[in-house]
Short mmCIF file of C-alpha atoms in Angstrom, two decimals:
data_model
loop_
_atom_site.label_atom_id
_atom_site.label_comp_id
_atom_site.label_asym_id
_atom_site.label_seq_id
_atom_site.Cartn_x
_atom_site.Cartn_y
_atom_site.Cartn_z
CA UNK A 249 0.00 0.00 0.00
CA UNK A 250 1.32 3.40 -0.91
CA UNK A 251 1.03 6.55 1.11
CA UNK A 252 1.03 10.12 -0.08
CA UNK A 253 3.74 12.52 0.89
CA UNK A 254 2.13 15.17 3.13
CA UNK A 255 4.58 17.81 1.90
CA UNK A 256 3.89 17.16 -1.81
CA UNK A 257 0.18 16.43 -2.39
CA UNK A 258 -0.38 14.05 -5.23
CA UNK A 259 3.04 12.34 -4.93
CA UNK A 260 3.78 8.69 -4.45
CA UNK A 261 5.40 8.22 -1.05
CA UNK A 262 7.25 5.03 -2.01
CA UNK A 263 8.58 5.93 -5.43
CA UNK A 264 9.40 9.53 -4.58
CA UNK A 265 8.19 10.81 -7.96
CA UNK A 266 6.17 14.00 -8.02
CA UNK A 267 3.06 14.12 -10.24
CA UNK A 268 2.05 17.70 -10.88
CA UNK A 269 -1.64 18.44 -11.02
CA UNK A 270 -2.32 20.72 -14.00
CA UNK A 271 -5.59 22.67 -13.93
CA UNK A 272 -7.89 21.80 -16.87
CA UNK A 273 -7.82 25.32 -18.30
CA UNK A 274 -4.00 25.25 -18.66
CA UNK A 275 -4.18 21.79 -20.21
CA UNK A 276 -6.70 22.97 -22.81
CA UNK A 277 -4.67 26.12 -23.50
CA UNK A 278 -1.52 24.05 -24.15
CA UNK A 279 -3.41 21.74 -26.52
CA UNK A 280 -4.85 24.72 -28.41
CA UNK A 281 -1.37 26.27 -28.83
CA UNK A 282 -0.03 22.97 -30.12
CA UNK A 283 -2.76 22.81 -32.75
CA UNK A 284 -2.44 26.47 -33.77
CA UNK A 285 1.36 26.35 -34.06
CA UNK A 286 1.44 23.09 -36.00
CA UNK A 287 1.66 23.14 -39.81
CA UNK A 288 -1.48 22.25 -41.78
CA UNK A 289 -1.78 18.57 -42.65
CA UNK A 290 -1.09 17.85 -46.31
CA UNK A 291 0.69 15.30 -48.48
CA UNK A 292 2.02 17.99 -50.81
CA UNK A 293 4.35 20.68 -49.41
CA UNK A 294 3.38 22.92 -52.31
CA UNK A 295 -0.01 23.31 -50.68
CA UNK A 296 1.54 25.07 -47.69
CA UNK A 297 1.57 28.83 -47.36
CA UNK A 298 4.74 30.90 -47.82
CA UNK A 299 6.11 30.71 -44.26
CA UNK A 300 5.58 26.96 -43.84
CA UNK A 301 6.84 26.21 -47.35
CA UNK A 302 10.06 28.12 -46.70
CA UNK A 303 10.58 26.34 -43.38
CA UNK A 304 9.86 22.96 -44.98
CA UNK A 305 12.39 23.51 -47.81
CA UNK A 306 15.08 24.64 -45.38
CA UNK A 307 14.57 21.55 -43.24
CA UNK A 308 14.67 19.27 -46.30
CA UNK A 309 17.95 20.87 -47.39
CA UNK A 310 19.46 20.34 -43.94
CA UNK A 311 18.41 16.68 -43.83
CA UNK A 312 19.70 16.04 -47.34
CA UNK A 313 23.09 17.54 -46.51
CA UNK A 314 23.32 15.52 -43.32
CA UNK A 315 22.31 12.29 -45.08
CA UNK A 316 24.92 12.82 -47.82
CA UNK A 317 27.65 13.50 -45.27
CA UNK A 318 26.70 10.48 -43.14
CA UNK A 319 26.84 8.20 -46.16
CA UNK A 320 30.28 9.54 -47.03
CA UNK A 321 31.58 8.94 -43.50
CA UNK A 322 30.14 5.41 -43.34
CA UNK A 323 31.62 4.56 -46.73
CA UNK A 324 35.15 5.74 -45.98
CA UNK A 325 35.59 4.89 -42.31
CA UNK A 326 35.29 1.66 -40.34
CA UNK A 327 36.11 3.26 -37.00
CA UNK A 328 32.59 4.41 -36.19
CA UNK A 329 30.33 1.66 -34.93
CA UNK A 330 27.29 3.77 -34.31
CA UNK A 331 25.58 6.46 -36.35
CA UNK A 332 24.92 8.31 -33.10
CA UNK A 333 28.55 9.48 -33.18
CA UNK A 334 28.37 10.86 -36.70
CA UNK A 335 27.28 14.36 -35.75
CA UNK A 336 30.18 14.78 -33.30
CA UNK A 337 32.70 13.09 -35.57
CA UNK A 338 31.60 15.29 -38.46
CA UNK A 339 32.51 18.43 -36.52
CA UNK A 340 35.87 16.99 -35.48
CA UNK A 341 36.64 15.72 -38.99
CA UNK A 342 35.84 19.07 -40.57
CA UNK A 343 38.24 20.80 -38.19
CA UNK A 344 40.97 18.23 -38.94
CA UNK A 345 40.53 18.77 -42.68
CA UNK A 346 40.61 22.54 -42.19
CA UNK A 347 43.80 22.31 -40.10
CA UNK A 348 45.43 20.04 -42.68
CA UNK A 349 44.67 22.52 -45.43
CA UNK A 350 46.00 25.37 -43.29
CA UNK A 351 49.31 23.55 -42.75
CA UNK A 352 49.79 23.37 -46.53
CA UNK A 353 49.20 27.09 -47.08
CA UNK A 354 52.02 29.58 -47.68
CA UNK A 355 53.31 31.34 -44.57
CA UNK A 356 51.61 34.64 -45.42
CA UNK A 357 48.23 32.92 -45.73
CA UNK A 358 48.40 31.24 -42.33
CA UNK A 359 48.13 34.54 -40.51
CA UNK A 360 44.67 35.03 -42.02
CA UNK A 361 43.07 31.98 -40.40
CA UNK A 362 40.17 33.31 -38.37
CA UNK A 363 39.20 32.26 -34.89
CA UNK A 364 35.86 30.57 -35.57
CA UNK A 365 33.48 29.13 -33.01
CA UNK A 366 31.88 26.13 -34.72
CA UNK A 367 28.27 25.04 -34.34
CA UNK A 368 29.23 22.57 -31.61
CA UNK A 369 30.56 25.46 -29.53
CA UNK A 370 34.20 24.34 -29.71
CA UNK A 371 36.67 27.16 -30.27
CA UNK A 372 39.75 26.31 -32.29
CA UNK A 373 42.72 27.68 -30.27
CA UNK A 374 44.18 30.34 -32.54
CA UNK A 375 47.59 30.23 -30.91
CA UNK A 376 47.94 26.52 -31.71
CA UNK A 377 46.83 26.44 -35.34
CA UNK A 378 48.08 29.62 -36.98
CA UNK A 379 51.71 29.49 -35.85
CA UNK A 380 53.98 28.00 -38.46
CA UNK A 381 55.92 24.93 -37.33
CA UNK A 382 59.12 26.34 -38.83
CA UNK A 383 58.79 29.40 -36.59
CA UNK A 384 58.39 27.20 -33.51
CA UNK A 385 61.44 25.14 -34.43
CA UNK A 386 63.53 28.27 -34.98
CA UNK A 387 62.29 29.71 -31.67
CA UNK A 388 64.20 26.97 -29.86
CA UNK A 389 67.47 28.35 -31.25
CA UNK A 390 69.67 31.14 -29.93
CA UNK A 391 68.97 34.42 -31.77
CA UNK A 392 71.61 36.55 -30.09
CA UNK A 393 73.50 37.10 -33.36
CA UNK A 394 70.51 38.62 -35.10
CA UNK A 395 71.43 42.24 -34.37
CA UNK A 396 74.00 44.45 -32.69
CA UNK A 397 74.01 45.62 -29.08
CA UNK A 398 72.45 49.08 -28.59
CA UNK A 399 72.62 49.78 -24.86
CA UNK A 400 75.03 47.41 -23.13
CA UNK A 401 78.10 47.45 -25.39
CA UNK A 402 80.55 47.90 -22.52
CA UNK A 403 78.82 45.28 -20.38
CA UNK A 404 78.84 42.45 -22.91
CA UNK A 405 82.56 41.66 -22.27
CA UNK A 406 81.81 41.54 -18.53
CA UNK A 407 78.88 39.24 -19.23
CA UNK A 408 81.13 36.94 -21.29
CA UNK A 409 83.57 36.72 -18.39
CA UNK A 410 80.77 35.86 -15.98
CA UNK A 411 79.39 33.34 -18.45
CA UNK A 412 82.77 31.59 -18.56
CA UNK A 413 82.71 31.30 -14.76
CA UNK A 414 79.24 29.71 -14.89
CA UNK A 415 80.02 27.23 -17.65
CA UNK A 416 79.88 24.25 -15.29
CA UNK A 417 76.51 25.34 -13.87
CA UNK A 418 73.85 23.79 -16.13
CA UNK A 419 71.13 25.85 -14.43
CA UNK A 420 72.75 29.22 -15.13
CA UNK A 421 70.79 31.44 -17.50
CA UNK A 422 74.08 32.51 -19.08
CA UNK A 423 74.09 29.21 -20.99
CA UNK A 424 71.17 30.63 -22.98
CA UNK A 425 72.88 34.04 -23.32
CA UNK A 426 70.40 35.60 -20.90
CA UNK A 427 71.80 38.52 -18.91
CA UNK A 428 69.88 38.70 -15.64
CA UNK A 429 70.10 42.31 -14.42
CA UNK A 430 67.85 41.89 -11.37
CA UNK A 431 69.37 43.17 -8.14
CA UNK A 432 69.63 39.73 -6.53
CA UNK A 433 71.06 37.95 -9.60
CA UNK A 434 74.52 36.44 -9.80
CA UNK A 435 75.55 38.82 -12.58
CA UNK A 436 74.52 41.84 -10.50
CA UNK A 437 76.72 40.57 -7.66
CA UNK A 438 79.53 39.98 -10.14
CA UNK A 439 79.54 43.69 -11.02
CA UNK A 440 80.72 46.42 -8.71
CA UNK A 441 78.10 48.77 -7.29
CA UNK A 442 79.17 51.57 -9.62
CA UNK A 443 79.12 49.26 -12.65
CA UNK A 444 75.66 47.99 -11.76
CA UNK A 445 74.35 51.53 -11.24
CA UNK A 446 75.66 52.52 -14.66
CA UNK A 447 74.09 49.45 -16.26
CA UNK A 448 70.69 50.39 -14.86
CA UNK A 449 71.11 53.99 -16.00
CA UNK A 450 71.72 53.09 -19.66
CA UNK A 451 68.92 50.57 -20.02
CA UNK A 452 65.73 51.83 -21.73
CA UNK A 453 63.08 52.95 -19.26
CA UNK A 454 59.61 51.49 -19.71
CA UNK A 455 57.05 53.93 -18.46
CA UNK A 456 53.32 53.94 -18.95
CA UNK A 457 50.73 56.37 -17.69
CA UNK A 458 48.16 54.93 -15.30
CA UNK A 459 44.88 56.89 -15.55
CA UNK A 460 44.56 59.35 -12.70
CA UNK A 461 41.07 58.10 -11.89
CA UNK A 462 42.54 54.62 -11.29
CA UNK A 463 45.01 56.03 -8.79
CA UNK A 464 42.23 57.87 -6.97
CA UNK A 465 40.12 54.71 -6.65
CA UNK A 466 43.11 52.66 -5.44
CA UNK A 467 44.10 55.38 -2.95
CA UNK A 468 40.57 55.52 -1.60
CA UNK A 469 40.26 51.75 -1.25
CA UNK A 470 43.67 51.15 0.35
CA UNK A 471 43.39 54.14 2.65
CA UNK A 472 45.45 54.07 5.84
CA UNK A 473 44.74 51.47 8.47
CA UNK A 474 42.46 53.87 10.34
CA UNK A 475 38.98 55.08 9.43
CA UNK A 476 38.08 58.71 8.80
CA UNK A 477 36.93 58.91 12.42
CA UNK A 478 40.37 57.91 13.67
CA UNK A 479 39.32 54.41 14.71
CA UNK A 480 41.56 51.55 13.64
CA UNK A 481 40.00 49.55 10.83
CA UNK A 482 38.63 46.13 11.58
CA UNK A 483 37.76 43.32 9.18
CA UNK A 484 34.12 44.44 8.99
CA UNK A 485 35.30 47.78 7.60
CA UNK A 486 37.18 46.03 4.78
CA UNK A 487 34.10 43.93 4.01
CA UNK A 488 31.96 47.06 3.77
CA UNK A 489 34.52 48.91 1.61
CA UNK A 490 34.88 45.94 -0.75
CA UNK A 491 31.11 45.49 -1.13
CA UNK A 492 30.69 49.19 -1.92
CA UNK A 493 32.91 48.80 -4.99
CA UNK A 494 30.15 47.04 -6.95
CA UNK A 495 27.48 49.56 -5.98
CA UNK A 496 29.26 52.43 -7.67
CA UNK A 497 28.39 56.09 -7.47
CA UNK A 498 26.48 58.50 -9.63
CA UNK A 499 28.77 60.00 -12.20
CA UNK A 500 31.29 57.14 -12.27
CA UNK A 501 33.01 57.04 -15.66
CA UNK A 502 33.68 53.84 -17.58
CA UNK A 503 37.33 53.81 -16.43
CA UNK A 504 36.30 54.20 -12.80
CA UNK A 505 33.78 51.37 -13.13
CA UNK A 506 36.43 49.12 -14.69
CA UNK A 507 38.98 49.62 -11.92
CA UNK A 508 36.33 49.19 -9.21
CA UNK A 509 35.16 45.97 -10.82
CA UNK A 510 38.75 44.73 -10.99
CA UNK A 511 39.45 45.52 -7.32
CA UNK A 512 36.26 43.77 -6.28
CA UNK A 513 37.09 40.64 -8.28
CA UNK A 514 40.61 40.29 -6.86
CA UNK A 515 39.99 41.42 -3.28
CA UNK A 516 36.72 39.57 -2.58
CA UNK A 517 38.34 36.08 -2.38
CA UNK A 518 40.98 37.54 -0.06
CA UNK A 519 38.40 39.16 2.23
CA UNK A 520 36.31 35.98 2.28
CA UNK A 521 39.37 33.99 3.30
CA UNK A 522 40.01 36.28 6.26
CA UNK A 523 36.41 35.76 7.44
CA UNK A 524 37.15 32.08 8.12
CA UNK A 525 38.42 30.96 11.55
CA UNK A 526 41.66 29.84 9.87
CA UNK A 527 42.20 31.79 6.60
CA UNK A 528 43.09 29.34 3.86
CA UNK A 529 45.48 31.84 2.26
CA UNK A 530 47.82 31.48 5.24
CA UNK A 531 46.82 28.05 6.53
CA UNK A 532 49.70 25.55 7.00
CA UNK A 533 47.92 22.97 4.84
CA UNK A 534 47.26 25.32 1.89
CA UNK A 535 48.74 23.79 -1.25
CA UNK A 536 50.41 25.62 -4.09
CA UNK A 537 47.53 24.82 -6.45
CA UNK A 538 44.87 26.06 -4.04
CA UNK A 539 46.71 29.29 -3.29
CA UNK A 540 47.44 30.01 -6.96
CA UNK A 541 44.00 29.11 -8.30
CA UNK A 542 42.05 30.92 -5.58
CA UNK A 543 44.22 33.99 -4.94
CA UNK A 544 47.56 34.40 -6.71
CA UNK A 545 46.68 34.29 -10.39
CA UNK A 546 43.59 36.51 -10.08
CA UNK A 547 45.56 39.72 -9.61
CA UNK A 548 47.20 39.24 -13.00
CA UNK A 549 44.71 37.20 -15.04
CA UNK A 550 41.84 39.62 -14.38
CA UNK A 551 44.06 42.58 -15.27
CA UNK A 552 45.29 40.85 -18.43
CA UNK A 553 41.69 40.33 -19.45
CA UNK A 554 40.21 43.69 -18.41
CA UNK A 555 43.03 46.11 -19.24
CA UNK A 556 45.22 44.44 -21.89
CA UNK A 557 42.66 42.38 -23.80
CA UNK A 558 44.57 39.07 -23.69
CA UNK A 559 43.07 35.63 -23.31
CA UNK A 560 44.48 33.44 -20.55
CA UNK A 561 44.49 29.96 -19.05
CA UNK A 562 45.66 28.85 -15.62
CA UNK A 563 47.24 25.72 -14.07
CA UNK A 564 49.65 23.66 -16.18
CA UNK A 565 48.98 25.35 -19.51
CA UNK A 566 51.21 24.16 -22.39
CA UNK A 567 53.53 26.90 -23.65
CA UNK A 568 53.35 26.48 -27.40
CA UNK A 569 56.50 28.52 -28.07
CA UNK A 570 58.51 25.91 -26.11
CA UNK A 571 57.27 22.99 -28.19
CA UNK A 572 60.61 22.19 -29.88
CA UNK A 573 63.04 23.38 -27.22
CA UNK A 574 65.61 20.82 -26.11
CA UNK A 575 67.58 20.72 -22.90
CA UNK A 576 71.35 20.68 -22.88
CA UNK A 577 73.74 18.43 -20.96
CA UNK A 578 71.19 17.11 -18.47
CA UNK A 579 70.45 13.54 -17.47
CA UNK A 580 66.95 12.22 -18.05
CA UNK A 581 65.79 12.58 -14.45
CA UNK A 582 66.81 16.23 -14.18
CA UNK A 583 65.66 16.95 -17.72
CA UNK A 584 62.12 15.93 -16.82
CA UNK A 585 62.11 18.36 -13.90
CA UNK A 586 63.39 21.38 -15.81
CA UNK A 587 61.74 20.73 -19.16
CA UNK A 588 59.48 23.69 -18.46
CA UNK A 589 56.84 23.60 -21.18
CA UNK A 590 53.80 24.07 -18.93
CA UNK A 591 52.98 27.33 -17.16
CA UNK A 592 50.84 28.16 -14.15
CA UNK A 593 49.43 31.15 -16.05
CA UNK A 594 49.64 31.84 -19.78
CA UNK A 595 48.18 34.75 -21.76
CA UNK A 596 48.24 35.29 -25.51
CA UNK A 597 46.69 37.42 -28.22
CA UNK A 598 44.02 35.93 -30.47
CA UNK A 599 44.93 38.39 -33.22
CA UNK A 600 48.56 37.32 -33.61
CA UNK A 601 48.72 33.98 -31.80
CA UNK A 602 51.73 35.23 -29.82
CA UNK A 603 52.20 34.31 -26.17
CA UNK A 604 52.91 37.51 -24.21
CA UNK A 605 52.75 36.56 -20.55
CA UNK A 606 53.80 33.59 -18.40
CA UNK A 607 53.26 33.16 -14.66
CA UNK A 608 54.83 30.63 -12.28
CA UNK A 609 54.19 30.00 -8.58
CA UNK A 610 57.05 28.35 -6.67
CA UNK A 611 55.41 26.32 -3.93
CA UNK A 612 52.76 27.15 -1.31
CA UNK A 613 52.83 30.54 0.42
CA UNK A 614 53.58 29.23 3.92
CA UNK A 615 56.36 26.73 3.14
CA UNK A 616 59.68 28.17 1.92
CA UNK A 617 61.12 25.85 -0.71
CA UNK A 618 64.29 27.23 -2.25
CA UNK A 619 64.70 24.18 -4.50
CA UNK A 620 61.26 24.73 -6.04
CA UNK A 621 61.99 28.44 -6.35
CA UNK A 622 65.27 27.78 -8.19
CA UNK A 623 63.61 25.28 -10.54
CA UNK A 624 60.65 27.53 -11.37
CA UNK A 625 62.94 30.51 -11.89
CA UNK A 626 65.05 28.44 -14.29
CA UNK A 627 61.89 27.21 -15.99
CA UNK A 628 60.36 30.67 -16.35
CA UNK A 629 63.23 32.43 -18.09
CA UNK A 630 63.51 29.61 -20.65
CA UNK A 631 59.79 29.82 -21.42
CA UNK A 632 60.04 33.59 -21.78
CA UNK A 633 63.01 33.28 -24.13
CA UNK A 634 61.04 30.92 -26.38
CA UNK A 635 58.06 33.30 -26.47
CA UNK A 636 60.35 36.25 -27.23
CA UNK A 637 61.96 34.35 -30.11
CA UNK A 638 58.53 33.64 -31.62
CA UNK A 639 57.62 37.33 -31.39
CA UNK A 640 60.89 38.38 -33.03
CA UNK A 641 60.45 35.88 -35.87
CA UNK A 642 56.86 36.98 -36.46
CA UNK A 643 57.99 40.61 -36.72
CA UNK A 644 60.69 39.66 -39.22
CA UNK A 645 58.18 37.64 -41.21
CA UNK A 646 55.96 40.72 -41.53
CA UNK A 647 58.92 42.86 -42.57
CA UNK A 648 58.94 44.98 -39.40
CA UNK A 649 62.44 46.43 -39.09
CA UNK A 650 61.83 47.11 -35.37
CA UNK A 651 61.69 43.37 -34.69
CA UNK A 652 64.48 43.62 -32.10
CA UNK A 653 62.34 45.88 -29.88
CA UNK A 654 59.93 43.11 -28.89
CA UNK A 655 59.42 42.11 -25.24
CA UNK A 656 57.58 39.46 -23.23
CA UNK A 657 56.36 39.56 -19.64
CA UNK A 658 56.12 37.22 -16.69
CA UNK A 659 55.52 36.88 -12.98
CA UNK A 660 57.29 34.63 -10.47
CA UNK A 661 55.49 34.00 -7.20
CA UNK A 662 57.32 32.88 -4.07
CA UNK A 663 55.61 32.81 -0.69
CA UNK A 664 53.31 35.90 -0.73
CA UNK A 665 55.46 37.99 -3.09
CA UNK A 666 54.91 38.11 -6.85
CA UNK A 667 57.74 39.60 -8.92
CA UNK A 668 56.89 41.19 -12.27
CA UNK A 669 59.50 40.47 -14.95
CA UNK A 670 60.31 41.57 -18.50
CA UNK A 671 62.54 39.88 -21.07
CA UNK A 672 63.79 41.68 -24.17
CA UNK A 673 66.81 41.51 -26.45
CA UNK A 674 69.78 43.81 -26.88
CA UNK A 675 72.03 41.54 -28.90
CA UNK A 676 71.88 39.18 -25.90
CA UNK A 677 68.69 38.47 -23.99
CA UNK A 678 68.01 40.82 -21.06
CA UNK A 679 66.00 39.76 -18.01
CA UNK A 680 64.85 42.52 -15.65
CA UNK A 681 62.44 43.04 -12.76
CA UNK A 682 59.74 45.69 -13.13
CA UNK A 683 58.36 45.59 -9.59
CA UNK A 684 56.58 43.32 -7.14
CA UNK A 685 53.25 42.79 -5.43
CA UNK A 686 53.01 41.29 -1.94
CA UNK A 687 49.62 39.77 -1.11
CA UNK A 688 48.43 40.39 2.44
CA UNK A 689 48.75 37.32 4.67
CA UNK A 690 46.52 38.92 7.35
CA UNK A 691 43.63 41.34 7.09
CA UNK A 692 45.50 44.05 9.04
CA UNK A 693 48.09 44.14 6.21
CA UNK A 694 45.62 44.81 3.39
CA UNK A 695 46.40 48.53 3.24
CA UNK A 696 50.08 47.73 2.49
CA UNK A 697 49.09 46.33 -0.92
CA UNK A 698 48.44 49.78 -2.42
CA UNK A 699 51.93 50.32 -3.85
CA UNK A 700 52.00 46.83 -5.35
CA UNK A 701 48.58 47.24 -6.99
CA UNK A 702 49.63 50.55 -8.56
CA UNK A 703 52.83 48.93 -9.84
CA UNK A 704 50.78 46.07 -11.28
CA UNK A 705 48.53 48.52 -13.13
CA UNK A 706 51.59 50.27 -14.54
CA UNK A 707 52.94 46.87 -15.58
CA UNK A 708 49.71 46.18 -17.43
CA UNK A 709 49.87 49.51 -19.24
CA UNK A 710 53.41 48.73 -20.42
CA UNK A 711 52.19 45.37 -21.65
CA UNK A 712 49.23 46.96 -23.41
CA UNK A 713 51.57 49.28 -25.30
CA UNK A 714 53.61 46.24 -26.36
CA UNK A 715 50.51 44.34 -27.50
CA UNK A 716 49.30 47.31 -29.53
CA UNK A 717 52.74 47.75 -31.08
CA UNK A 718 52.78 44.13 -32.22
CA UNK A 719 49.76 44.68 -34.44
CA UNK A 720 51.14 47.83 -36.07
CA UNK A 721 53.58 47.91 -39.00
CA UNK A 722 55.35 51.00 -40.24
CA UNK A 723 53.96 51.48 -43.75
CA UNK A 724 56.80 53.86 -44.62
CA UNK A 725 59.45 51.17 -44.22
CA UNK A 726 61.68 50.75 -47.26
CA UNK A 727 60.38 47.84 -49.34
CA UNK A 728 63.93 46.65 -50.04
CA UNK A 729 64.53 46.28 -46.33
CA UNK A 730 61.28 44.37 -45.95
CA UNK A 731 62.35 41.88 -48.61
CA UNK A 732 65.76 41.47 -46.98
CA UNK A 733 64.08 40.78 -43.63
CA UNK A 734 61.82 38.17 -45.22
CA UNK A 735 64.82 36.50 -46.83
CA UNK A 736 66.60 36.50 -43.48
CA UNK A 737 63.51 35.03 -41.85
CA UNK A 738 63.37 32.21 -44.39
CA UNK A 739 67.05 31.42 -43.84
CA UNK A 740 66.54 31.13 -40.10
CA UNK A 741 63.37 29.05 -40.24
CA UNK A 742 64.52 26.73 -43.01
CA UNK A 743 68.11 26.11 -41.88
CA UNK A 744 67.89 26.82 -38.16
CA UNK A 745 71.02 28.99 -38.41
CA UNK A 746 71.34 32.61 -37.35
CA UNK A 747 73.39 34.71 -39.74
CA UNK A 748 75.15 38.02 -39.30
CA UNK A 749 73.00 41.12 -38.65
CA UNK A 750 71.98 43.45 -41.42
#
């Protein structure tokens, strides 16, 4: 015997299924709509009116095309055991055919492949289909002989001496002709203080203007640790300030709304963490993946998306520019560790397919691990060098005589600090630090993040200028020089050798 559920009248207590009671008037209304919206019954479609005839012909055309394609697939393939898979396999096969045709096109034609979202909703990754394989193979090579040194002529001999000292160190960036000019690098310690100061003074300065309205919003949010009334801020004050970002004010401009939205998106997870009895951002059992996915990457990925217009992926993303790079003089066990072809954060441009930004997090924020830090630092500069080589080769392919001015960007996180880095080329590769952002490990340190956030915004503006520059070509460039650059590009990509500069 079955009993009715007292909470759901009309339901079967044993089976648990709910039978909805539909009033008769709604039932009759639904039946009437079905009849009215149905096509008139006829054996001859020509007897239908204009609207139904057009719909009928369109449907017939779709079914005929599908039937023809299904017959072709069944005839030429024995791998599909069920016709239920044909619709999916058709989409995949069409993309494979398209990619095969693209690989056979001339180099100039490959840049024109559009980023299409097919009917099945699958987006073909532009940065993995439009980049020529020859460019990727050449990107694994050393391009230091491409052009002359502009800024560091007197420091190259010193770098060569330091490189000779580091020859036995397989993890030294000097083996890839990368001159690390960060203050804590081995090369900086190799120089005297006066030499290092002069090196920094001759390097090109990268400055970008952060909108004044952005600075005002950041200043207001990260105001001193006391309220306007003189009372020391508590966590509830930060919750209220963060929530007010999304409410906005009358008269807020588009730029003000953008920066407020960004601050809310990056600070909300941090504030929510501090509301817990044991904040997971500083908990002893917080893993590297949890910290990076929940907190670390957001400060950069959201800015890359909102302010620079780059697409991004997070957590073990394959770096396409490193596809053909090989490691040197390492045994198989160590080679696996330092192979470095997957990034914790990767951002690229859909327009050019170039990878502009790479992020790495070296371990969890509460466990110092110098071994992991050294490995990720080694891994990051090699990934950046590959991406820079691809950008240089693309510029040469287009005939841009300013190809040597390209740069790529990265971030290296260790504990709660995230260092912003830039790699560019001045004959040799140059690796420099732009600034850093330290994420608050406790709610009473939130106000100390202001300087880091402003530096991050400036970093994004520098990157935006670089992204915009990559899509622009000087139309007044001498055509002869363009042809010479293209010839040089073909020599590098076809032979893998770097010849003397122009």
